[in-house]
Amino acid sequence: MELKLIEINEFKKDVYKQYKKIFPKVERKTYKTLEKGYYNRNAVFYKIIEDNNFVGFIITQSVEDKPYILLDYIAILPEYQCNGYGKLAIKELNKIISGKYQGIIIEVEKLGLGKNEKENKIRQRRVDFYKELGAIDLNTDFKLFKIILSLYVLGSVDGTRNNDEIINNLEAIYNITLGEKRRSKYCKVIKNV
């Protein structure tokens, strides 16, 4: 399994159609927004490849001179799910960023707030997936528009972390992707007790 760094043209040709199928409209960024992030050097696109087959993709966001990246999207194509590709891809991403970044910020919809039991179970599986990889709960939620997200971090160069620094890093990413005015209006940090 490998993560192949791809250019925007390959993303548009091979990945964007799958991105639109997998993620509901409310969770997607427009192509124009993703393209802008790519040209501003904030968005990075990877294809997940196994035996020369395109099995999934990852999109990350970052800000120059900040120590963490945001795992914006990860998806395994339906026909390749439940084969361990997601875990392998995250481990590979962690290797790729090590040395340049301290870790990966992960957002997961808050447990227990799903519209039904099925959605709550999906959220729990996501949290379990990331925790199996070593993600640490920051005990901080982030309200993005009307969605409450719990924050986790995966990896750290020296095993230490500063939660405030991670949250400031995330806000800097959203300042770039949404604009500072929209970020301050629609994104709020909620510290858990």
PDB file of C-alpha atoms in Angstrom:
ATOM      1  CA  MET A   1       0.000   0.000   0.000  1.00  0.00           C
ATOM      2  CA  GLU A   2       1.282   3.463  -0.844  1.00  0.00           C
ATOM      3  CA  LEU A   3       0.179   7.056  -0.615  1.00  0.00           C
ATOM      4  CA  LYS A   4       0.746   8.784  -3.924  1.00  0.00           C
ATOM      5  CA  LEU A   5       0.982  12.566  -3.768  1.00  0.00           C
ATOM      6  CA  ILE A   6      -1.080  13.919  -6.671  1.00  0.00           C
ATOM      7  CA  GLU A   7      -1.472  17.216  -8.501  1.00  0.00           C
ATOM      8  CA  ILE A   8      -4.777  19.075  -8.803  1.00  0.00           C
ATOM      9  CA  ASN A   9      -5.390  17.831 -12.364  1.00  0.00           C
ATOM     10  CA  GLU A  10      -5.141  14.187 -11.293  1.00  0.00           C
ATOM     11  CA  PHE A  11      -7.369  14.937  -8.311  1.00  0.00           C
ATOM     12  CA  LYS A  12      -9.999  16.423 -10.622  1.00  0.00           C
ATOM     13  CA  LYS A  13      -9.749  13.591 -13.140  1.00  0.00           C
ATOM     14  CA  ASP A  14      -9.571  10.561 -10.829  1.00  0.00           C
ATOM     15  CA  VAL A  15     -10.600  11.503  -7.297  1.00  0.00           C
ATOM     16  CA  TYR A  16     -13.142  14.338  -7.300  1.00  0.00           C
ATOM     17  CA  LYS A  17     -15.960  12.190  -8.706  1.00  0.00           C
ATOM     18  CA  GLN A  18     -15.423   9.641  -5.909  1.00  0.00           C
ATOM     19  CA  TYR A  19     -15.200  12.442  -3.336  1.00  0.00           C
ATOM     20  CA  LYS A  20     -18.634  13.701  -4.436  1.00  0.00           C
ATOM     21  CA  LYS A  21     -20.121  10.191  -4.242  1.00  0.00           C
ATOM     22  CA  ILE A  22     -18.732   9.362  -0.804  1.00  0.00           C
ATOM     23  CA  PHE A  23     -19.235  12.595   1.133  1.00  0.00           C
ATOM     24  CA  PRO A  24     -22.676  14.193   1.484  1.00  0.00           C
ATOM     25  CA  LYS A  25     -22.988  17.682   0.022  1.00  0.00           C
ATOM     26  CA  VAL A  26     -23.144  19.284   3.471  1.00  0.00           C
ATOM     27  CA  GLU A  27     -19.698  17.819   4.302  1.00  0.00           C
ATOM     28  CA  ARG A  28     -17.980  18.634   0.999  1.00  0.00           C
ATOM     29  CA  LYS A  29     -15.945  21.579  -0.069  1.00  0.00           C
ATOM     30  CA  THR A  30     -16.491  22.863  -3.601  1.00  0.00           C
ATOM     31  CA  TYR A  31     -13.953  21.973  -6.239  1.00  0.00           C
ATOM     32  CA  LYS A  32     -13.077  25.669  -6.466  1.00  0.00           C
ATOM     33  CA  THR A  33     -12.305  25.760  -2.716  1.00  0.00           C
ATOM     34  CA  LEU A  34     -10.146  22.626  -2.926  1.00  0.00           C
ATOM     35  CA  GLU A  35      -8.354  23.987  -5.986  1.00  0.00           C
ATOM     36  CA  LYS A  36      -7.698  27.308  -4.229  1.00  0.00           C
ATOM     37  CA  GLY A  37      -6.266  25.406  -1.244  1.00  0.00           C
ATOM     38  CA  TYR A  38      -4.005  23.438  -3.575  1.00  0.00           C
ATOM     39  CA  TYR A  39      -2.641  26.536  -5.315  1.00  0.00           C
ATOM     40  CA  ASN A  40      -2.190  28.301  -1.973  1.00  0.00           C
ATOM     41  CA  ARG A  41      -0.183  25.248  -0.816  1.00  0.00           C
ATOM     42  CA  ASN A  42      -2.599  24.493   2.031  1.00  0.00           C
ATOM     43  CA  ALA A  43      -4.419  21.458   0.592  1.00  0.00           C
ATOM     44  CA  VAL A  44      -2.519  18.270  -0.243  1.00  0.00           C
ATOM     45  CA  PHE A  45      -4.085  15.347  -2.103  1.00  0.00           C
ATOM     46  CA  TYR A  46      -3.066  11.699  -1.900  1.00  0.00           C
ATOM     47  CA  LYS A  47      -4.322   8.643  -3.710  1.00  0.00           C
ATOM     48  CA  ILE A  48      -4.265   5.431  -1.705  1.00  0.00           C
ATOM     49  CA  ILE A  49      -2.865   2.757  -4.017  1.00  0.00           C
ATOM     50  CA  GLU A  50      -2.789  -1.025  -3.504  1.00  0.00           C
ATOM     51  CA  ASP A  51      -1.396  -3.306  -6.233  1.00  0.00           C
ATOM     52  CA  ASN A  52      -1.732  -0.461  -8.766  1.00  0.00           C
ATOM     53  CA  ASN A  53      -5.422  -0.030  -7.849  1.00  0.00           C
ATOM     54  CA  PHE A  54      -6.888   3.265  -6.657  1.00  0.00           C
ATOM     55  CA  VAL A  55      -8.525   2.240  -3.369  1.00  0.00           C
ATOM     56  CA  GLY A  56      -9.078   5.593  -1.652  1.00  0.00           C
ATOM     57  CA  PHE A  57      -7.818   9.089  -0.991  1.00  0.00           C
ATOM     58  CA  ILE A  58      -6.717  11.520   1.681  1.00  0.00           C
ATOM     59  CA  ILE A  59      -6.926  15.310   1.708  1.00  0.00           C
ATOM     60  CA  THR A  60      -4.961  17.272   4.299  1.00  0.00           C
ATOM     61  CA  GLN A  61      -4.847  20.973   5.126  1.00  0.00           C
ATOM     62  CA  SER A  62      -1.978  22.851   6.711  1.00  0.00           C
ATOM     63  CA  VAL A  63      -0.576  26.305   7.275  1.00  0.00           C
ATOM     64  CA  GLU A  64       3.063  27.161   6.698  1.00  0.00           C
ATOM     65  CA  ASP A  65       5.126  27.270   9.897  1.00  0.00           C
ATOM     66  CA  LYS A  66       2.441  25.507  11.960  1.00  0.00           C
ATOM     67  CA  PRO A  67       3.371  22.155  13.555  1.00  0.00           C
ATOM     68  CA  TYR A  68       0.177  20.157  12.824  1.00  0.00           C
ATOM     69  CA  ILE A  69      -1.805  19.217   9.741  1.00  0.00           C
ATOM     70  CA  LEU A  70      -5.545  18.629   9.574  1.00  0.00           C
ATOM     71  CA  LEU A  71      -6.837  15.327   8.225  1.00  0.00           C
ATOM     72  CA  ASP A  72      -9.569  16.969   6.185  1.00  0.00           C
ATOM     73  CA  TYR A  73     -10.873  13.836   4.427  1.00  0.00           C
ATOM     74  CA  ILE A  74     -10.022  10.166   4.254  1.00  0.00           C
ATOM     75  CA  ALA A  75     -12.085   7.686   2.272  1.00  0.00           C
ATOM     76  CA  ILE A  76     -11.710   4.135   1.119  1.00  0.00           C
ATOM     77  CA  LEU A  77     -13.774   3.317  -1.962  1.00  0.00           C
ATOM     78  CA  PRO A  78     -16.732   1.067  -1.027  1.00  0.00           C
ATOM     79  CA  GLU A  79     -15.459  -1.991  -2.906  1.00  0.00           C
ATOM     80  CA  TYR A  80     -12.165  -1.877  -0.930  1.00  0.00           C
ATOM     81  CA  GLN A  81     -13.506  -1.186   2.565  1.00  0.00           C
ATOM     82  CA  CYS A  82     -12.896  -3.504   5.536  1.00  0.00           C
ATOM     83  CA  ASN A  83      -9.464  -4.564   4.260  1.00  0.00           C
ATOM     84  CA  GLY A  84      -7.345  -2.415   6.591  1.00  0.00           C
ATOM     85  CA  TYR A  85      -6.453   0.177   3.946  1.00  0.00           C
ATOM     86  CA  GLY A  86      -7.614   3.098   6.081  1.00  0.00           C
ATOM     87  CA  LYS A  87      -5.301   2.186   8.971  1.00  0.00           C
ATOM     88  CA  LEU A  88      -2.396   1.539   6.629  1.00  0.00           C
ATOM     89  CA  ALA A  89      -2.974   4.874   4.896  1.00  0.00           C
ATOM     90  CA  ILE A  90      -3.029   6.825   8.165  1.00  0.00           C
ATOM     91  CA  LYS A  91       0.169   5.095   9.324  1.00  0.00           C
ATOM     92  CA  GLU A  92       1.802   5.956   5.998  1.00  0.00           C
ATOM     93  CA  LEU A  93       0.623   9.574   6.252  1.00  0.00           C
ATOM     94  CA  ASN A  94       2.117   9.767   9.740  1.00  0.00           C
ATOM     95  CA  LYS A  95       5.464   8.568   8.332  1.00  0.00           C
ATOM     96  CA  ILE A  96       5.322  11.067   5.456  1.00  0.00           C
ATOM     97  CA  ILE A  97       4.705  14.064   7.717  1.00  0.00           C
ATOM     98  CA  SER A  98       7.109  13.055  10.487  1.00  0.00           C
ATOM     99  CA  GLY A  99      10.033  15.423  10.679  1.00  0.00           C
ATOM    100  CA  LYS A 100       8.051  18.274   9.137  1.00  0.00           C
ATOM    101  CA  TYR A 101       4.995  18.200  11.414  1.00  0.00           C
ATOM    102  CA  GLN A 102       4.417  17.094  14.995  1.00  0.00           C
ATOM    103  CA  GLY A 103       1.147  15.359  14.248  1.00  0.00           C
ATOM    104  CA  ILE A 104      -2.254  15.141  12.646  1.00  0.00           C
ATOM    105  CA  ILE A 105      -5.379  16.893  13.919  1.00  0.00           C
ATOM    106  CA  ILE A 106      -8.492  14.755  13.534  1.00  0.00           C
ATOM    107  CA  GLU A 107     -12.082  15.966  13.822  1.00  0.00           C
ATOM    108  CA  VAL A 108     -14.892  13.493  14.526  1.00  0.00           C
ATOM    109  CA  GLU A 109     -18.563  14.341  14.928  1.00  0.00           C
ATOM    110  CA  LYS A 110     -19.285  14.359  18.672  1.00  0.00           C
ATOM    111  CA  LEU A 111     -20.376  11.065  20.141  1.00  0.00           C
ATOM    112  CA  GLY A 112     -24.010  10.784  21.188  1.00  0.00           C
ATOM    113  CA  LEU A 113     -25.230  13.710  19.072  1.00  0.00           C
ATOM    114  CA  GLY A 114     -26.130  11.710  15.960  1.00  0.00           C
ATOM    115  CA  LYS A 115     -29.671  11.949  14.593  1.00  0.00           C
ATOM    116  CA  ASN A 116     -30.234   8.259  15.391  1.00  0.00           C
ATOM    117  CA  GLU A 117     -28.591   5.174  16.921  1.00  0.00           C
ATOM    118  CA  LYS A 118     -27.101   4.097  13.584  1.00  0.00           C
ATOM    119  CA  GLU A 119     -25.305   7.431  13.171  1.00  0.00           C
ATOM    120  CA  ASN A 120     -24.070   7.287  16.778  1.00  0.00           C
ATOM    121  CA  LYS A 121     -22.595   3.824  16.120  1.00  0.00           C
ATOM    122  CA  ILE A 122     -20.811   5.128  13.001  1.00  0.00           C
ATOM    123  CA  ARG A 123     -19.334   7.976  15.044  1.00  0.00           C
ATOM    124  CA  GLN A 124     -18.192   5.523  17.717  1.00  0.00           C
ATOM    125  CA  ARG A 125     -16.510   3.331  15.062  1.00  0.00           C
ATOM    126  CA  ARG A 126     -14.649   6.384  13.748  1.00  0.00           C
ATOM    127  CA  VAL A 127     -13.396   7.287  17.221  1.00  0.00           C
ATOM    128  CA  ASP A 128     -12.376   3.661  17.873  1.00  0.00           C
ATOM    129  CA  PHE A 129     -10.577   3.569  14.493  1.00  0.00           C
ATOM    130  CA  TYR A 130      -8.460   6.620  15.327  1.00  0.00           C
ATOM    131  CA  LYS A 131      -7.824   5.544  18.934  1.00  0.00           C
ATOM    132  CA  GLU A 132      -6.547   2.166  17.688  1.00  0.00           C
ATOM    133  CA  LEU A 133      -4.005   4.150  15.695  1.00  0.00           C
ATOM    134  CA  GLY A 134      -2.946   6.031  18.837  1.00  0.00           C
ATOM    135  CA  ALA A 135      -5.021   9.205  18.549  1.00  0.00           C
ATOM    136  CA  ILE A 136      -5.404  11.145  21.775  1.00  0.00           C
ATOM    137  CA  ASP A 137      -8.646  12.890  22.734  1.00  0.00           C
ATOM    138  CA  LEU A 138      -7.955  16.586  23.350  1.00  0.00           C
ATOM    139  CA  ASN A 139     -11.125  16.841  25.461  1.00  0.00           C
ATOM    140  CA  THR A 140     -12.069  19.815  23.329  1.00  0.00           C
ATOM    141  CA  ASP A 141     -14.953  20.210  20.950  1.00  0.00           C
ATOM    142  CA  PHE A 142     -15.121  22.546  18.005  1.00  0.00           C
ATOM    143  CA  LYS A 143     -18.378  23.908  16.636  1.00  0.00           C
ATOM    144  CA  LEU A 144     -17.998  24.235  12.874  1.00  0.00           C
ATOM    145  CA  PHE A 145     -21.089  25.938  11.515  1.00  0.00           C
ATOM    146  CA  LYS A 146     -23.789  23.834  13.266  1.00  0.00           C
ATOM    147  CA  ILE A 147     -21.787  20.619  13.711  1.00  0.00           C
ATOM    148  CA  ILE A 148     -20.045  19.766  16.987  1.00  0.00           C
ATOM    149  CA  LEU A 149     -16.724  18.020  16.347  1.00  0.00           C
ATOM    150  CA  SER A 150     -14.486  16.391  18.949  1.00  0.00           C
ATOM    151  CA  LEU A 151     -10.774  16.968  18.442  1.00  0.00           C
ATOM    152  CA  TYR A 152      -8.079  14.293  18.513  1.00  0.00           C
ATOM    153  CA  VAL A 153      -4.394  14.357  17.658  1.00  0.00           C
ATOM    154  CA  LEU A 154      -2.295  11.580  16.238  1.00  0.00           C
ATOM    155  CA  GLY A 155       1.467  11.492  16.513  1.00  0.00           C
ATOM    156  CA  SER A 156       3.916  13.767  18.170  1.00  0.00           C
ATOM    157  CA  VAL A 157       7.637  14.001  17.535  1.00  0.00           C
ATOM    158  CA  ASP A 158       8.672  13.942  21.170  1.00  0.00           C
ATOM    159  CA  GLY A 159       5.501  12.555  22.754  1.00  0.00           C
ATOM    160  CA  THR A 160       4.432  15.921  24.164  1.00  0.00           C
ATOM    161  CA  ARG A 161       1.678  18.178  23.020  1.00  0.00           C
ATOM    162  CA  ASN A 162       0.199  21.534  23.855  1.00  0.00           C
ATOM    163  CA  ASN A 163      -3.586  21.492  23.388  1.00  0.00           C
ATOM    164  CA  ASP A 164      -3.812  25.283  23.047  1.00  0.00           C
ATOM    165  CA  GLU A 165      -1.143  25.210  20.333  1.00  0.00           C
ATOM    166  CA  ILE A 166      -3.077  22.485  18.480  1.00  0.00           C
ATOM    167  CA  ILE A 167      -6.325  24.462  18.687  1.00  0.00           C
ATOM    168  CA  ASN A 168      -4.557  27.645  17.511  1.00  0.00           C
ATOM    169  CA  ASN A 169      -3.098  25.598  14.634  1.00  0.00           C
ATOM    170  CA  LEU A 170      -6.598  24.373  13.689  1.00  0.00           C
ATOM    171  CA  GLU A 171      -8.009  27.898  13.822  1.00  0.00           C
ATOM    172  CA  ALA A 172      -5.171  29.085  11.555  1.00  0.00           C
ATOM    173  CA  ILE A 173      -6.115  26.379   9.039  1.00  0.00           C
ATOM    174  CA  TYR A 174      -9.748  27.509   9.117  1.00  0.00           C
ATOM    175  CA  ASN A 175      -8.670  31.163   8.781  1.00  0.00           C
ATOM    176  CA  ILE A 176      -7.043  30.155   5.494  1.00  0.00           C
ATOM    177  CA  THR A 177      -9.815  27.867   4.219  1.00  0.00           C
ATOM    178  CA  LEU A 178     -12.836  29.932   5.336  1.00  0.00           C
ATOM    179  CA  GLY A 179     -11.383  33.377   5.820  1.00  0.00           C
ATOM    180  CA  GLU A 180     -10.800  34.899   9.249  1.00  0.00           C
ATOM    181  CA  LYS A 181     -14.179  36.664   9.406  1.00  0.00           C
ATOM    182  CA  ARG A 182     -16.188  33.503   8.571  1.00  0.00           C
ATOM    183  CA  ARG A 183     -14.002  31.383  10.883  1.00  0.00           C
ATOM    184  CA  SER A 184     -14.598  33.709  13.834  1.00  0.00           C
ATOM    185  CA  LYS A 185     -18.350  33.724  13.117  1.00  0.00           C
ATOM    186  CA  TYR A 186     -18.906  29.998  12.401  1.00  0.00           C
ATOM    187  CA  CYS A 187     -16.132  28.176  14.284  1.00  0.00           C
ATOM    188  CA  LYS A 188     -16.073  28.115  18.059  1.00  0.00           C
ATOM    189  CA  VAL A 189     -13.915  26.151  20.490  1.00  0.00           C
ATOM    190  CA  ILE A 190     -15.785  24.411  23.291  1.00  0.00           C
ATOM    191  CA  LYS A 191     -13.535  23.166  26.109  1.00  0.00           C
ATOM    192  CA  ASN A 192     -14.788  20.043  27.827  1.00  0.00           C
ATOM    193  CA  VAL A 193     -14.592  19.771  31.592  1.00  0.00           C
TER     194      VAL A 193
END
